[in-house]
């Protein structure tokens, strides 16, 4: 099963800009530990993962009545604080939750993907 993992908020972490260089380095080390834990776990494959730019850089695209409207920045109905994502394959949700505990204590959403064969 594939899972999309959204790092959506600072959770128990101080916001990134408020962290010292040492705190930022410690947080980055946890991402390396997460990568290593995924590689070491049988049945788990880290398929993709990226940090995202500031939420103010986001573009919202809406299609209404056949027209496309683009607006800048996140809005309340969008995940405003999304800082990054992972796409991974794992045997089940329990394995994903166990591995994610290696990361800094962010707020995280986990979404199973749907296999749509065309």
mmCIF file of C-alpha atoms in Angstrom:
data_model
loop_
_atom_site.group_PDB
_atom_site.id
_atom_site.type_symbol
_atom_site.label_atom_id
_atom_site.label_comp_id
_atom_site.label_asym_id
_atom_site.label_seq_id
_atom_site.Cartn_x
_atom_site.Cartn_y
_atom_site.Cartn_z
ATOM 1 C CA UNK A 1 0.000 0.000 0.000
ATOM 2 C CA UNK A 2 1.239 3.489 -0.784
ATOM 3 C CA UNK A 3 0.840 6.350 1.679
ATOM 4 C CA UNK A 4 1.151 10.095 1.186
ATOM 5 C CA UNK A 5 2.542 11.663 4.349
ATOM 6 C CA UNK A 6 1.981 15.416 4.709
ATOM 7 C CA UNK A 7 4.085 17.339 7.217
ATOM 8 C CA UNK A 8 1.497 20.001 7.941
ATOM 9 C CA UNK A 9 2.449 21.885 11.055
ATOM 10 C CA UNK A 10 5.158 22.510 13.599
ATOM 11 C CA UNK A 11 3.421 20.406 16.241
ATOM 12 C CA UNK A 12 5.630 20.348 19.328
ATOM 13 C CA UNK A 13 8.540 21.910 17.412
ATOM 14 C CA UNK A 14 9.329 25.612 17.481
ATOM 15 C CA UNK A 15 8.695 27.186 14.073
ATOM 16 C CA UNK A 16 11.751 26.723 11.834
ATOM 17 C CA UNK A 17 12.722 30.421 11.725
ATOM 18 C CA UNK A 18 12.722 30.555 15.547
ATOM 19 C CA UNK A 19 15.069 27.581 15.951
ATOM 20 C CA UNK A 20 18.771 27.984 16.562
ATOM 21 C CA UNK A 21 21.213 26.535 14.030
ATOM 22 C CA UNK A 22 21.830 23.631 16.419
ATOM 23 C CA UNK A 23 18.093 22.922 16.725
ATOM 24 C CA UNK A 24 17.705 23.041 12.941
ATOM 25 C CA UNK A 25 20.654 20.676 12.520
ATOM 26 C CA UNK A 26 19.121 18.255 15.040
ATOM 27 C CA UNK A 27 15.801 18.352 13.166
ATOM 28 C CA UNK A 28 17.546 17.714 9.835
ATOM 29 C CA UNK A 29 19.380 14.758 11.383
ATOM 30 C CA UNK A 30 16.004 13.221 12.235
ATOM 31 C CA UNK A 31 15.045 13.329 8.555
ATOM 32 C CA UNK A 32 18.216 11.361 7.790
ATOM 33 C CA UNK A 33 17.308 8.885 10.529
ATOM 34 C CA UNK A 34 13.836 8.513 9.011
ATOM 35 C CA UNK A 35 15.348 7.774 5.599
ATOM 36 C CA UNK A 36 17.666 5.176 7.139
ATOM 37 C CA UNK A 37 14.810 3.590 9.111
ATOM 38 C CA UNK A 38 12.744 3.275 5.939
ATOM 39 C CA UNK A 39 15.653 1.683 4.046
ATOM 40 C CA UNK A 40 16.276 -0.755 6.905
ATOM 41 C CA UNK A 41 12.634 -1.848 7.212
ATOM 42 C CA UNK A 42 11.576 -4.839 5.115
ATOM 43 C CA UNK A 43 8.611 -4.070 2.900
ATOM 44 C CA UNK A 44 9.083 -0.283 3.089
ATOM 45 C CA UNK A 45 10.224 1.877 0.193
ATOM 46 C CA UNK A 46 10.547 5.638 0.351
ATOM 47 C CA UNK A 47 9.342 6.664 -3.114
ATOM 48 C CA UNK A 48 9.601 10.457 -2.861
ATOM 49 C CA UNK A 49 10.024 13.246 -0.367
ATOM 50 C CA UNK A 50 10.620 16.964 -0.583
ATOM 51 C CA UNK A 51 10.562 20.053 1.578
ATOM 52 C CA UNK A 52 8.234 22.784 0.357
ATOM 53 C CA UNK A 53 8.767 26.524 0.076
ATOM 54 C CA UNK A 54 6.900 29.002 2.239
ATOM 55 C CA UNK A 55 3.086 28.589 2.157
ATOM 56 C CA UNK A 56 2.832 32.132 0.791
ATOM 57 C CA UNK A 57 4.464 30.825 -2.392
ATOM 58 C CA UNK A 58 1.535 28.487 -3.050
ATOM 59 C CA UNK A 59 -0.869 28.929 -5.946
ATOM 60 C CA UNK A 60 -4.449 27.748 -5.610
ATOM 61 C CA UNK A 61 -6.146 26.573 -8.823
ATOM 62 C CA UNK A 62 -9.925 26.326 -8.936
ATOM 63 C CA UNK A 63 -11.970 25.143 -11.895
ATOM 64 C CA UNK A 64 -15.532 26.428 -11.905
ATOM 65 C CA UNK A 65 -18.018 26.301 -14.770
ATOM 66 C CA UNK A 66 -15.256 25.337 -17.195
ATOM 67 C CA UNK A 67 -13.018 28.271 -16.208
ATOM 68 C CA UNK A 68 -9.734 28.175 -14.327
ATOM 69 C CA UNK A 69 -8.964 30.726 -11.630
ATOM 70 C CA UNK A 70 -5.519 31.050 -10.019
ATOM 71 C CA UNK A 71 -4.989 32.850 -6.730
ATOM 72 C CA UNK A 72 -1.880 33.380 -4.621
ATOM 73 C CA UNK A 73 -1.185 31.957 -1.224
ATOM 74 C CA UNK A 74 -2.850 29.414 1.000
ATOM 75 C CA UNK A 75 -6.359 29.861 2.318
ATOM 76 C CA UNK A 76 -8.214 28.398 5.285
ATOM 77 C CA UNK A 77 -9.497 25.445 3.234
ATOM 78 C CA UNK A 78 -5.949 24.551 2.237
ATOM 79 C CA UNK A 79 -3.236 23.104 4.447
ATOM 80 C CA UNK A 80 -1.558 26.398 5.301
ATOM 81 C CA UNK A 81 1.493 25.101 7.102
ATOM 82 C CA UNK A 82 2.436 22.177 4.888
ATOM 83 C CA UNK A 83 6.201 21.992 5.031
ATOM 84 C CA UNK A 84 6.919 18.827 3.089
ATOM 85 C CA UNK A 85 5.762 15.400 2.065
ATOM 86 C CA UNK A 86 6.780 11.793 1.678
ATOM 87 C CA UNK A 87 5.361 9.137 -0.581
ATOM 88 C CA UNK A 88 6.181 5.700 0.714
ATOM 89 C CA UNK A 89 5.143 2.141 0.258
ATOM 90 C CA UNK A 90 4.602 0.116 3.420
ATOM 91 C CA UNK A 91 2.771 -3.047 4.452
ATOM 92 C CA UNK A 92 0.251 -1.159 6.601
ATOM 93 C CA UNK A 93 -0.555 2.023 8.520
ATOM 94 C CA UNK A 94 0.991 0.721 11.747
ATOM 95 C CA UNK A 95 4.410 0.486 10.073
ATOM 96 C CA UNK A 96 4.055 4.022 8.669
ATOM 97 C CA UNK A 97 3.123 5.433 12.090
ATOM 98 C CA UNK A 98 6.036 3.628 13.739
ATOM 99 C CA UNK A 99 8.535 4.989 11.206
ATOM 100 C CA UNK A 100 7.159 8.539 11.360
ATOM 101 C CA UNK A 101 7.916 8.691 15.072
ATOM 102 C CA UNK A 102 11.583 9.096 14.094
ATOM 103 C CA UNK A 103 10.809 12.550 12.637
ATOM 104 C CA UNK A 104 10.532 15.732 14.692
ATOM 105 C CA UNK A 105 7.138 15.861 16.462
ATOM 106 C CA UNK A 106 5.293 17.663 13.658
ATOM 107 C CA UNK A 107 1.581 17.488 12.964
ATOM 108 C CA UNK A 108 1.288 14.909 10.197
ATOM 109 C CA UNK A 109 -1.497 13.669 7.928
ATOM 110 C CA UNK A 110 -1.266 10.192 6.443
ATOM 111 C CA UNK A 111 -3.307 9.369 3.345
ATOM 112 C CA UNK A 112 -3.447 5.933 1.723
ATOM 113 C CA UNK A 113 -3.360 6.288 -2.034
ATOM 114 C CA UNK A 114 -5.902 4.709 -4.352
ATOM 115 C CA UNK A 115 -4.633 2.479 -7.140
ATOM 116 C CA UNK A 116 -6.505 3.600 -10.227
ATOM 117 C CA UNK A 117 -5.743 1.497 -13.256
ATOM 118 C CA UNK A 118 -6.690 3.086 -16.553
#
